[in-house]
């Protein structure tokens, strides 16, 4: 007889797989595939192009349209350099909280879904549950496009997609998009006594960093002017944000810097375009490159786009939102400034919303935790979903 596990036991098993994005997730997805097979459920793996990772999808219940996709990512962020007071790969309970990397973001949701597979099988589902587990969400939603393509081809059309990122079990109908950029400013080195003949990569990078600050301040002022009428009124903050998180450059104090490299993170309102923001930045870099090359032709600005994803927009009478509201009784409007794979599903025509146990404030931090009451709330939600799909 196949083993049955509680959501807590399943969470402990999943956290024990250190699926940091830079490493493989194959041990975890192979284990999930075998667990599902033991319960008579066939799972399909969708390997990454290099074969080091894989997505997984499975169907539970009848092969008919109108089911629900439960979507989650299997990768977690690193623990390097973080001051953990517990072993990040062992779930540790303390004062009603379950500590461990990925407990909140987002193995808690996945654990609930997997632990309740036996209940799904016993319920006599009239509409199916589709499990969708992806890789590399944390580094740019790299796996989920392949997963969605395969599921569209192989599985019946679902009525709704529920993405289980931590929302404290509130129904989130929209979130910001994102652009992650690395900018490399190539300067021209000279002795600092001849600074007028050189091009300091640091100086010109500073102009770009300041451009980010100016753009965000303009966004803030406009949002304040529009107030509740602004397109970002549901968000905190209610405008597109621009942030520089890392910067390095220079050779010595008396040499104009040859190189300066910095990172940019743009969180874009869903009614604005991430692509437009990227093009605006690239155009500004092109203008500065012309000015730099007027001093020396070897100077230029290189823009590397690491990630670009549009936001998730609120759907008019969306099936996923309606389902989640019916199961929770939550009729408030919730929007979040972090990104999720919901936007990837929405772009392909799926109705989608975000709902899951845990608090995003705990994600990526040392001593990440999931409150037991949130695990229980997510489990109760999932059982109500099973009842609904069995009615």
mmCIF file of C-alpha atoms in Angstrom:
data_model
loop_
_atom_site.group_PDB
_atom_site.id
_atom_site.type_symbol
_atom_site.label_atom_id
_atom_site.label_comp_id
_atom_site.label_asym_id
_atom_site.label_seq_id
_atom_site.Cartn_x
_atom_site.Cartn_y
_atom_site.Cartn_z
ATOM 1 C CA UNK A 1 0.000 0.000 0.000
ATOM 2 C CA UNK A 2 1.282 3.472 -0.904
ATOM 3 C CA UNK A 3 2.386 5.684 1.957
ATOM 4 C CA UNK A 4 0.069 8.473 3.062
ATOM 5 C CA UNK A 5 1.626 11.604 4.463
ATOM 6 C CA UNK A 6 0.255 14.602 6.298
ATOM 7 C CA UNK A 7 0.974 18.050 4.816
ATOM 8 C CA UNK A 8 3.484 18.578 7.631
ATOM 9 C CA UNK A 9 5.279 15.324 6.827
ATOM 10 C CA UNK A 10 5.252 16.149 3.122
ATOM 11 C CA UNK A 11 6.691 19.595 3.818
ATOM 12 C CA UNK A 12 9.513 18.027 5.827
ATOM 13 C CA UNK A 13 10.303 15.722 2.926
ATOM 14 C CA UNK A 14 10.298 18.498 0.318
ATOM 15 C CA UNK A 15 12.403 20.931 2.354
ATOM 16 C CA UNK A 16 15.042 18.199 2.752
ATOM 17 C CA UNK A 17 15.758 18.552 -0.980
ATOM 18 C CA UNK A 18 18.106 21.583 -1.275
ATOM 19 C CA UNK A 19 16.689 22.738 -4.610
ATOM 20 C CA UNK A 20 18.567 26.031 -4.858
ATOM 21 C CA UNK A 21 18.096 27.438 -8.360
ATOM 22 C CA UNK A 22 21.781 27.120 -9.263
ATOM 23 C CA UNK A 23 21.569 23.369 -8.572
ATOM 24 C CA UNK A 24 19.474 20.522 -9.965
ATOM 25 C CA UNK A 25 15.920 19.799 -8.796
ATOM 26 C CA UNK A 26 15.899 16.292 -10.281
ATOM 27 C CA UNK A 27 16.076 14.474 -6.933
ATOM 28 C CA UNK A 28 12.893 16.223 -5.829
ATOM 29 C CA UNK A 29 10.882 15.772 -9.031
ATOM 30 C CA UNK A 30 11.952 12.126 -9.348
ATOM 31 C CA UNK A 31 10.795 11.550 -5.779
ATOM 32 C CA UNK A 32 7.463 13.271 -6.510
ATOM 33 C CA UNK A 33 7.038 11.193 -9.664
ATOM 34 C CA UNK A 34 7.607 7.984 -7.687
ATOM 35 C CA UNK A 35 5.276 9.107 -4.893
ATOM 36 C CA UNK A 36 2.487 9.804 -7.396
ATOM 37 C CA UNK A 37 3.134 6.505 -9.188
ATOM 38 C CA UNK A 38 2.726 4.658 -5.889
ATOM 39 C CA UNK A 39 -0.771 6.125 -5.743
ATOM 40 C CA UNK A 40 -1.511 5.181 -9.339
ATOM 41 C CA UNK A 41 -0.987 8.659 -10.785
ATOM 42 C CA UNK A 42 1.249 9.024 -13.829
ATOM 43 C CA UNK A 43 3.470 12.094 -13.837
ATOM 44 C CA UNK A 44 5.331 13.500 -16.832
ATOM 45 C CA UNK A 45 8.705 15.236 -16.618
ATOM 46 C CA UNK A 46 9.599 18.104 -18.952
ATOM 47 C CA UNK A 47 13.417 18.349 -18.874
ATOM 48 C CA UNK A 48 15.297 21.628 -19.131
ATOM 49 C CA UNK A 49 17.317 22.119 -22.329
ATOM 50 C CA UNK A 50 20.515 21.006 -20.545
ATOM 51 C CA UNK A 51 18.812 18.083 -18.801
ATOM 52 C CA UNK A 52 19.911 19.186 -15.311
ATOM 53 C CA UNK A 53 16.403 20.113 -14.172
ATOM 54 C CA UNK A 54 12.818 19.262 -14.976
ATOM 55 C CA UNK A 55 9.247 20.426 -14.675
ATOM 56 C CA UNK A 56 6.578 17.919 -13.655
ATOM 57 C CA UNK A 57 2.889 17.719 -14.441
ATOM 58 C CA UNK A 58 0.191 15.198 -13.609
ATOM 59 C CA UNK A 59 -3.571 14.801 -13.911
ATOM 60 C CA UNK A 60 -5.728 13.429 -11.096
ATOM 61 C CA UNK A 61 -9.311 12.585 -11.958
ATOM 62 C CA UNK A 62 -11.157 12.347 -15.273
ATOM 63 C CA UNK A 63 -9.616 13.580 -18.517
ATOM 64 C CA UNK A 64 -12.211 16.286 -19.095
ATOM 65 C CA UNK A 65 -12.120 20.046 -19.481
ATOM 66 C CA UNK A 66 -12.946 22.389 -16.629
ATOM 67 C CA UNK A 67 -10.495 21.275 -13.962
ATOM 68 C CA UNK A 68 -8.095 23.270 -11.826
ATOM 69 C CA UNK A 69 -4.314 23.597 -12.140
ATOM 70 C CA UNK A 70 -2.342 23.800 -8.891
ATOM 71 C CA UNK A 71 0.923 25.508 -9.805
ATOM 72 C CA UNK A 72 4.103 25.843 -7.774
ATOM 73 C CA UNK A 73 7.843 26.212 -8.292
ATOM 74 C CA UNK A 74 10.264 23.707 -6.812
ATOM 75 C CA UNK A 75 13.347 25.939 -6.622
ATOM 76 C CA UNK A 76 14.395 28.038 -3.637
ATOM 77 C CA UNK A 77 16.882 30.846 -3.096
ATOM 78 C CA UNK A 78 20.339 30.245 -1.566
ATOM 79 C CA UNK A 79 21.137 30.312 2.144
ATOM 80 C CA UNK A 80 24.775 31.342 1.605
ATOM 81 C CA UNK A 81 25.907 34.048 4.016
ATOM 82 C CA UNK A 82 22.604 34.088 5.906
ATOM 83 C CA UNK A 83 22.555 33.798 9.691
ATOM 84 C CA UNK A 84 20.219 30.841 10.267
ATOM 85 C CA UNK A 85 19.522 29.656 13.800
ATOM 86 C CA UNK A 86 18.210 26.313 12.511
ATOM 87 C CA UNK A 87 19.264 23.903 9.782
ATOM 88 C CA UNK A 88 17.621 25.390 6.650
ATOM 89 C CA UNK A 89 17.116 21.919 5.140
ATOM 90 C CA UNK A 90 15.342 20.466 8.179
ATOM 91 C CA UNK A 91 11.880 21.669 9.181
ATOM 92 C CA UNK A 92 12.122 22.843 12.780
ATOM 93 C CA UNK A 93 9.060 23.779 14.836
ATOM 94 C CA UNK A 94 9.273 26.633 17.317
ATOM 95 C CA UNK A 95 6.370 28.577 18.840
ATOM 96 C CA UNK A 96 3.904 27.432 16.212
ATOM 97 C CA UNK A 97 6.213 28.247 13.298
ATOM 98 C CA UNK A 98 7.865 25.801 10.892
ATOM 99 C CA UNK A 99 11.344 27.002 9.988
ATOM 100 C CA UNK A 100 13.194 25.923 6.850
ATOM 101 C CA UNK A 101 14.178 27.163 3.418
ATOM 102 C CA UNK A 102 11.165 27.086 1.138
ATOM 103 C CA UNK A 103 8.562 26.542 3.850
ATOM 104 C CA UNK A 104 6.799 29.762 2.823
ATOM 105 C CA UNK A 105 8.140 30.209 -0.712
ATOM 106 C CA UNK A 106 6.632 27.885 -1.744
ATOM 107 C CA UNK A 107 6.936 24.260 -0.727
ATOM 108 C CA UNK A 108 4.112 24.659 1.778
ATOM 109 C CA UNK A 109 1.537 24.886 -1.010
ATOM 110 C CA UNK A 110 3.126 22.023 -2.938
ATOM 111 C CA UNK A 111 3.222 19.880 0.223
ATOM 112 C CA UNK A 112 -0.506 20.363 0.803
ATOM 113 C CA UNK A 113 -1.369 19.476 -2.792
ATOM 114 C CA UNK A 114 0.781 16.326 -2.789
ATOM 115 C CA UNK A 115 -0.289 15.151 0.655
ATOM 116 C CA UNK A 116 -3.954 15.362 -0.352
ATOM 117 C CA UNK A 117 -3.547 13.343 -3.564
ATOM 118 C CA UNK A 118 -5.005 10.230 -1.849
ATOM 119 C CA UNK A 119 -8.046 12.282 -0.812
ATOM 120 C CA UNK A 120 -8.428 13.533 -4.371
ATOM 121 C CA UNK A 121 -8.391 9.950 -5.637
ATOM 122 C CA UNK A 122 -10.966 8.840 -3.083
ATOM 123 C CA UNK A 123 -13.291 11.801 -3.639
ATOM 124 C CA UNK A 124 -14.608 10.765 -7.049
ATOM 125 C CA UNK A 125 -13.568 13.973 -8.796
ATOM 126 C CA UNK A 126 -15.926 15.091 -11.565
ATOM 127 C CA UNK A 127 -13.387 17.678 -12.747
ATOM 128 C CA UNK A 128 -9.653 16.994 -12.585
ATOM 129 C CA UNK A 129 -6.838 18.459 -10.586
ATOM 130 C CA UNK A 130 -3.712 19.156 -12.619
ATOM 131 C CA UNK A 131 -0.412 19.450 -10.746
ATOM 132 C CA UNK A 132 2.185 21.755 -12.304
ATOM 133 C CA UNK A 133 5.626 21.940 -10.676
ATOM 134 C CA UNK A 134 8.275 24.100 -12.343
ATOM 135 C CA UNK A 135 11.985 24.834 -12.031
ATOM 136 C CA UNK A 136 13.931 28.125 -11.977
ATOM 137 C CA UNK A 137 11.132 30.510 -11.054
ATOM 138 C CA UNK A 138 13.475 32.365 -8.734
ATOM 139 C CA UNK A 139 15.931 33.199 -11.512
ATOM 140 C CA UNK A 140 13.507 34.329 -14.192
ATOM 141 C CA UNK A 141 10.554 31.955 -14.689
ATOM 142 C CA UNK A 142 12.796 29.862 -16.940
ATOM 143 C CA UNK A 143 11.035 26.518 -16.634
ATOM 144 C CA UNK A 144 7.341 27.347 -16.630
ATOM 145 C CA UNK A 145 7.006 28.333 -20.338
ATOM 146 C CA UNK A 146 8.070 24.797 -21.346
ATOM 147 C CA UNK A 147 5.702 23.350 -18.749
ATOM 148 C CA UNK A 148 2.723 25.352 -20.003
ATOM 149 C CA UNK A 149 3.378 24.380 -23.622
ATOM 150 C CA UNK A 150 3.466 20.680 -22.735
ATOM 151 C CA UNK A 151 0.341 20.869 -20.595
ATOM 152 C CA UNK A 152 -1.607 22.684 -23.308
ATOM 153 C CA UNK A 153 -0.771 19.864 -25.691
ATOM 154 C CA UNK A 154 -1.239 16.885 -23.390
ATOM 155 C CA UNK A 155 -4.010 17.771 -20.939
ATOM 156 C CA UNK A 156 -7.651 18.901 -21.066
ATOM 157 C CA UNK A 157 -8.278 22.630 -20.860
ATOM 158 C CA UNK A 158 -8.635 23.752 -17.218
ATOM 159 C CA UNK A 159 -11.130 26.326 -16.020
ATOM 160 C CA UNK A 160 -8.685 27.934 -13.598
ATOM 161 C CA UNK A 161 -5.063 28.069 -12.495
ATOM 162 C CA UNK A 162 -4.237 28.654 -8.826
ATOM 163 C CA UNK A 163 -0.619 29.700 -8.243
ATOM 164 C CA UNK A 164 0.283 28.930 -4.645
ATOM 165 C CA UNK A 165 2.736 31.697 -3.777
ATOM 166 C CA UNK A 166 2.417 32.906 -0.170
ATOM 167 C CA UNK A 167 -0.511 35.334 0.159
ATOM 168 C CA UNK A 168 -1.726 34.482 3.695
ATOM 169 C CA UNK A 169 -4.534 32.658 1.875
ATOM 170 C CA UNK A 170 -5.855 35.931 0.474
ATOM 171 C CA UNK A 171 -7.043 36.012 -3.134
ATOM 172 C CA UNK A 172 -4.524 38.012 -5.196
ATOM 173 C CA UNK A 173 -5.847 39.008 -8.602
ATOM 174 C CA UNK A 174 -2.948 41.101 -9.894
ATOM 175 C CA UNK A 175 0.768 41.549 -9.421
ATOM 176 C CA UNK A 176 3.595 43.607 -10.869
ATOM 177 C CA UNK A 177 5.825 42.523 -13.709
ATOM 178 C CA UNK A 178 9.576 42.716 -13.615
ATOM 179 C CA UNK A 179 12.705 43.560 -15.568
ATOM 180 C CA UNK A 180 16.100 42.428 -14.242
ATOM 181 C CA UNK A 181 19.081 44.000 -15.990
ATOM 182 C CA UNK A 182 22.843 43.969 -15.676
ATOM 183 C CA UNK A 183 24.481 47.101 -17.068
ATOM 184 C CA UNK A 184 28.192 47.109 -17.927
ATOM 185 C CA UNK A 185 29.620 50.578 -18.499
ATOM 186 C CA UNK A 186 32.847 50.341 -20.506
ATOM 187 C CA UNK A 187 35.048 53.352 -19.856
ATOM 188 C CA UNK A 188 38.505 54.428 -21.029
ATOM 189 C CA UNK A 189 41.391 54.351 -18.578
ATOM 190 C CA UNK A 190 43.803 57.227 -18.089
ATOM 191 C CA UNK A 191 45.760 58.599 -15.162
ATOM 192 C CA UNK A 192 43.459 60.746 -13.074
ATOM 193 C CA UNK A 193 45.682 63.795 -13.717
ATOM 194 C CA UNK A 194 44.501 63.497 -17.366
ATOM 195 C CA UNK A 195 40.878 62.844 -16.413
ATOM 196 C CA UNK A 196 39.606 65.056 -19.234
ATOM 197 C CA UNK A 197 40.995 62.536 -21.747
ATOM 198 C CA UNK A 198 39.454 59.493 -20.085
ATOM 199 C CA UNK A 199 35.944 58.153 -19.669
ATOM 200 C CA UNK A 200 35.215 57.072 -16.116
ATOM 201 C CA UNK A 201 32.865 54.104 -16.144
ATOM 202 C CA UNK A 202 31.942 54.925 -12.551
ATOM 203 C CA UNK A 203 30.963 58.501 -13.356
ATOM 204 C CA UNK A 204 28.745 57.453 -16.254
ATOM 205 C CA UNK A 205 27.258 54.574 -14.271
ATOM 206 C CA UNK A 206 26.369 57.108 -11.583
ATOM 207 C CA UNK A 207 24.399 59.065 -14.190
ATOM 208 C CA UNK A 208 22.405 55.919 -14.955
ATOM 209 C CA UNK A 209 21.839 55.117 -11.294
ATOM 210 C CA UNK A 210 20.582 58.660 -10.817
ATOM 211 C CA UNK A 211 18.261 58.212 -13.834
ATOM 212 C CA UNK A 212 16.646 55.306 -12.021
ATOM 213 C CA UNK A 213 16.061 57.449 -8.940
ATOM 214 C CA UNK A 214 14.630 60.302 -11.013
ATOM 215 C CA UNK A 215 12.250 57.996 -12.875
ATOM 216 C CA UNK A 216 10.958 56.455 -9.667
ATOM 217 C CA UNK A 217 10.489 59.850 -8.030
ATOM 218 C CA UNK A 218 8.485 61.009 -11.043
ATOM 219 C CA UNK A 219 6.370 57.844 -10.746
ATOM 220 C CA UNK A 220 5.798 58.508 -7.057
ATOM 221 C CA UNK A 221 4.744 62.109 -7.631
ATOM 222 C CA UNK A 222 2.325 61.099 -10.393
ATOM 223 C CA UNK A 223 0.810 58.329 -8.263
ATOM 224 C CA UNK A 224 0.369 60.773 -5.388
ATOM 225 C CA UNK A 225 -1.316 63.260 -7.716
ATOM 226 C CA UNK A 226 -3.765 60.679 -9.080
ATOM 227 C CA UNK A 227 -4.463 58.980 -5.760
ATOM 228 C CA UNK A 228 -7.267 56.420 -5.978
ATOM 229 C CA UNK A 229 -7.621 57.155 -9.700
ATOM 230 C CA UNK A 230 -4.097 55.969 -10.483
ATOM 231 C CA UNK A 231 -3.522 52.681 -12.330
ATOM 232 C CA UNK A 232 -1.488 51.400 -9.383
ATOM 233 C CA UNK A 233 -3.864 52.396 -6.607
ATOM 234 C CA UNK A 234 -4.245 48.796 -5.386
ATOM 235 C CA UNK A 235 -0.474 48.336 -4.967
ATOM 236 C CA UNK A 236 2.006 49.197 -2.246
ATOM 237 C CA UNK A 237 3.793 51.244 -3.432
ATOM 238 C CA UNK A 238 1.250 52.386 -6.054
ATOM 239 C CA UNK A 239 3.772 52.967 -8.851
ATOM 240 C CA UNK A 240 6.490 51.270 -10.879
ATOM 241 C CA UNK A 241 9.724 51.066 -8.871
ATOM 242 C CA UNK A 242 13.344 51.086 -10.049
ATOM 243 C CA UNK A 243 16.111 49.749 -7.825
ATOM 244 C CA UNK A 244 19.870 49.197 -8.098
ATOM 245 C CA UNK A 245 20.973 46.366 -5.848
ATOM 246 C CA UNK A 246 24.630 45.711 -6.697
ATOM 247 C CA UNK A 247 27.459 47.814 -8.109
ATOM 248 C CA UNK A 248 31.184 47.289 -8.580
ATOM 249 C CA UNK A 249 33.880 48.991 -10.587
ATOM 250 C CA UNK A 250 37.196 50.756 -10.789
ATOM 251 C CA UNK A 251 40.852 49.775 -10.606
ATOM 252 C CA UNK A 252 42.578 52.354 -8.411
ATOM 253 C CA UNK A 253 41.949 55.740 -6.865
ATOM 254 C CA UNK A 254 44.122 57.523 -9.439
ATOM 255 C CA UNK A 255 42.806 55.798 -12.602
ATOM 256 C CA UNK A 256 39.607 56.634 -14.430
ATOM 257 C CA UNK A 257 37.530 53.481 -14.162
ATOM 258 C CA UNK A 258 37.587 51.163 -17.133
ATOM 259 C CA UNK A 259 34.571 49.159 -15.966
ATOM 260 C CA UNK A 260 31.539 49.574 -13.781
ATOM 261 C CA UNK A 261 28.822 46.908 -13.513
ATOM 262 C CA UNK A 262 25.538 47.259 -11.668
ATOM 263 C CA UNK A 263 22.197 45.495 -11.410
ATOM 264 C CA UNK A 264 18.730 46.945 -11.947
ATOM 265 C CA UNK A 265 15.373 45.664 -10.752
ATOM 266 C CA UNK A 266 12.239 47.305 -12.226
ATOM 267 C CA UNK A 267 8.867 46.294 -10.745
ATOM 268 C CA UNK A 268 6.303 47.285 -13.348
ATOM 269 C CA UNK A 269 2.595 47.909 -12.769
ATOM 270 C CA UNK A 270 0.512 45.370 -14.722
ATOM 271 C CA UNK A 271 -1.252 48.126 -16.702
ATOM 272 C CA UNK A 272 2.147 49.384 -17.827
ATOM 273 C CA UNK A 273 4.512 47.493 -20.108
ATOM 274 C CA UNK A 274 7.739 45.897 -18.892
ATOM 275 C CA UNK A 275 8.970 45.927 -22.501
ATOM 276 C CA UNK A 276 8.324 49.674 -22.742
ATOM 277 C CA UNK A 277 10.334 50.308 -19.592
ATOM 278 C CA UNK A 278 13.215 48.261 -20.964
ATOM 279 C CA UNK A 279 13.177 50.157 -24.243
ATOM 280 C CA UNK A 280 13.096 53.479 -22.384
ATOM 281 C CA UNK A 281 16.217 52.482 -20.458
ATOM 282 C CA UNK A 282 17.991 51.158 -23.537
ATOM 283 C CA UNK A 283 17.282 54.413 -25.378
ATOM 284 C CA UNK A 284 18.752 56.433 -22.521
ATOM 285 C CA UNK A 285 21.846 54.198 -22.523
ATOM 286 C CA UNK A 286 22.239 54.760 -26.269
ATOM 287 C CA UNK A 287 22.147 58.533 -25.760
ATOM 288 C CA UNK A 288 24.816 58.373 -23.060
ATOM 289 C CA UNK A 289 26.954 56.073 -25.205
ATOM 290 C CA UNK A 290 27.034 58.747 -27.908
ATOM 291 C CA UNK A 291 28.193 61.310 -25.354
ATOM 292 C CA UNK A 292 30.873 58.954 -24.018
ATOM 293 C CA UNK A 293 32.174 58.147 -27.493
ATOM 294 C CA UNK A 294 32.512 61.850 -28.230
ATOM 295 C CA UNK A 295 35.303 61.705 -25.615
ATOM 296 C CA UNK A 296 36.743 58.340 -26.678
ATOM 297 C CA UNK A 297 35.381 55.854 -29.243
ATOM 298 C CA UNK A 298 36.155 52.797 -27.081
ATOM 299 C CA UNK A 299 33.632 53.773 -24.426
ATOM 300 C CA UNK A 300 30.128 52.310 -24.484
ATOM 301 C CA UNK A 301 27.264 50.927 -22.408
ATOM 302 C CA UNK A 302 26.265 47.265 -22.560
ATOM 303 C CA UNK A 303 22.800 46.234 -21.346
ATOM 304 C CA UNK A 304 22.157 42.571 -20.543
ATOM 305 C CA UNK A 305 18.529 41.616 -19.886
ATOM 306 C CA UNK A 306 18.389 38.757 -17.389
ATOM 307 C CA UNK A 307 14.624 38.610 -16.915
ATOM 308 C CA UNK A 308 11.595 40.314 -18.385
ATOM 309 C CA UNK A 309 8.047 39.404 -17.406
ATOM 310 C CA UNK A 310 4.841 41.348 -17.729
ATOM 311 C CA UNK A 311 2.562 41.658 -14.720
ATOM 312 C CA UNK A 312 -0.619 39.738 -13.984
ATOM 313 C CA UNK A 313 -3.722 41.826 -14.657
ATOM 314 C CA UNK A 314 -7.059 41.567 -12.920
ATOM 315 C CA UNK A 315 -9.488 39.618 -15.077
ATOM 316 C CA UNK A 316 -13.047 40.759 -15.655
ATOM 317 C CA UNK A 317 -15.221 38.044 -14.088
ATOM 318 C CA UNK A 318 -12.190 35.737 -13.948
ATOM 319 C CA UNK A 319 -12.987 32.080 -13.295
ATOM 320 C CA UNK A 320 -9.924 31.521 -11.113
ATOM 321 C CA UNK A 321 -10.581 34.555 -8.945
ATOM 322 C CA UNK A 322 -14.247 33.628 -8.623
ATOM 323 C CA UNK A 323 -13.371 30.085 -7.583
ATOM 324 C CA UNK A 324 -10.845 31.219 -4.985
ATOM 325 C CA UNK A 325 -13.262 33.767 -3.547
ATOM 326 C CA UNK A 326 -16.026 31.172 -3.318
ATOM 327 C CA UNK A 327 -13.710 28.814 -1.411
ATOM 328 C CA UNK A 328 -12.321 31.452 0.974
ATOM 329 C CA UNK A 329 -15.079 34.025 1.348
ATOM 330 C CA UNK A 330 -12.429 36.686 0.670
ATOM 331 C CA UNK A 331 -14.073 39.489 -1.329
ATOM 332 C CA UNK A 332 -11.409 42.164 -0.780
ATOM 333 C CA UNK A 333 -9.092 43.347 -3.541
ATOM 334 C CA UNK A 334 -5.466 42.256 -3.123
ATOM 335 C CA UNK A 335 -2.520 43.175 -5.324
ATOM 336 C CA UNK A 336 1.152 42.384 -4.672
ATOM 337 C CA UNK A 337 4.382 43.948 -5.851
ATOM 338 C CA UNK A 338 6.283 40.687 -6.286
ATOM 339 C CA UNK A 339 6.075 38.602 -9.443
ATOM 340 C CA UNK A 340 4.754 35.065 -9.898
ATOM 341 C CA UNK A 341 4.260 32.537 -12.664
ATOM 342 C CA UNK A 342 0.607 33.603 -12.838
ATOM 343 C CA UNK A 343 1.546 36.090 -15.542
ATOM 344 C CA UNK A 344 3.010 33.279 -17.665
ATOM 345 C CA UNK A 345 -0.254 31.329 -17.501
ATOM 346 C CA UNK A 346 -2.335 34.449 -18.129
ATOM 347 C CA UNK A 347 -0.296 35.319 -21.217
ATOM 348 C CA UNK A 348 -1.227 31.923 -22.666
ATOM 349 C CA UNK A 349 -4.948 32.502 -22.130
ATOM 350 C CA UNK A 350 -5.518 30.770 -18.782
ATOM 351 C CA UNK A 351 -7.697 32.278 -16.061
ATOM 352 C CA UNK A 352 -5.431 32.620 -13.048
ATOM 353 C CA UNK A 353 -5.067 34.018 -9.563
ATOM 354 C CA UNK A 354 -2.537 33.704 -6.745
ATOM 355 C CA UNK A 355 -3.390 32.146 -3.390
ATOM 356 C CA UNK A 356 -1.250 30.190 -0.973
ATOM 357 C CA UNK A 357 -0.226 29.732 2.664
ATOM 358 C CA UNK A 358 2.445 31.832 4.290
ATOM 359 C CA UNK A 359 3.697 35.405 4.277
ATOM 360 C CA UNK A 360 5.863 36.763 1.454
ATOM 361 C CA UNK A 361 7.628 38.851 4.112
ATOM 362 C CA UNK A 362 9.360 35.625 5.220
ATOM 363 C CA UNK A 363 10.539 34.635 1.744
ATOM 364 C CA UNK A 364 14.272 34.645 0.991
ATOM 365 C CA UNK A 365 15.207 35.555 4.574
ATOM 366 C CA UNK A 366 17.270 33.610 7.090
ATOM 367 C CA UNK A 367 14.984 31.601 9.373
ATOM 368 C CA UNK A 368 12.226 31.552 6.755
ATOM 369 C CA UNK A 369 9.096 30.085 8.281
ATOM 370 C CA UNK A 370 5.528 28.995 7.668
ATOM 371 C CA UNK A 371 3.043 29.310 10.512
ATOM 372 C CA UNK A 372 1.294 26.030 11.343
ATOM 373 C CA UNK A 373 -2.039 27.870 11.246
ATOM 374 C CA UNK A 374 -1.272 28.868 7.645
ATOM 375 C CA UNK A 375 -0.458 25.269 6.728
ATOM 376 C CA UNK A 376 -3.776 24.264 8.281
ATOM 377 C CA UNK A 377 -5.646 27.045 6.466
ATOM 378 C CA UNK A 378 -4.154 25.968 3.157
ATOM 379 C CA UNK A 379 -5.107 22.356 3.846
ATOM 380 C CA UNK A 380 -8.704 23.324 4.647
ATOM 381 C CA UNK A 381 -8.840 25.365 1.423
ATOM 382 C CA UNK A 382 -7.564 22.431 -0.621
ATOM 383 C CA UNK A 383 -10.163 20.098 0.890
ATOM 384 C CA UNK A 384 -12.932 22.553 -0.005
ATOM 385 C CA UNK A 385 -11.571 22.609 -3.552
ATOM 386 C CA UNK A 386 -11.652 18.810 -3.699
ATOM 387 C CA UNK A 387 -15.269 18.830 -2.485
ATOM 388 C CA UNK A 388 -16.208 21.372 -5.141
ATOM 389 C CA UNK A 389 -14.557 19.413 -7.953
ATOM 390 C CA UNK A 390 -16.338 16.264 -6.739
ATOM 391 C CA UNK A 391 -19.828 17.820 -6.579
#
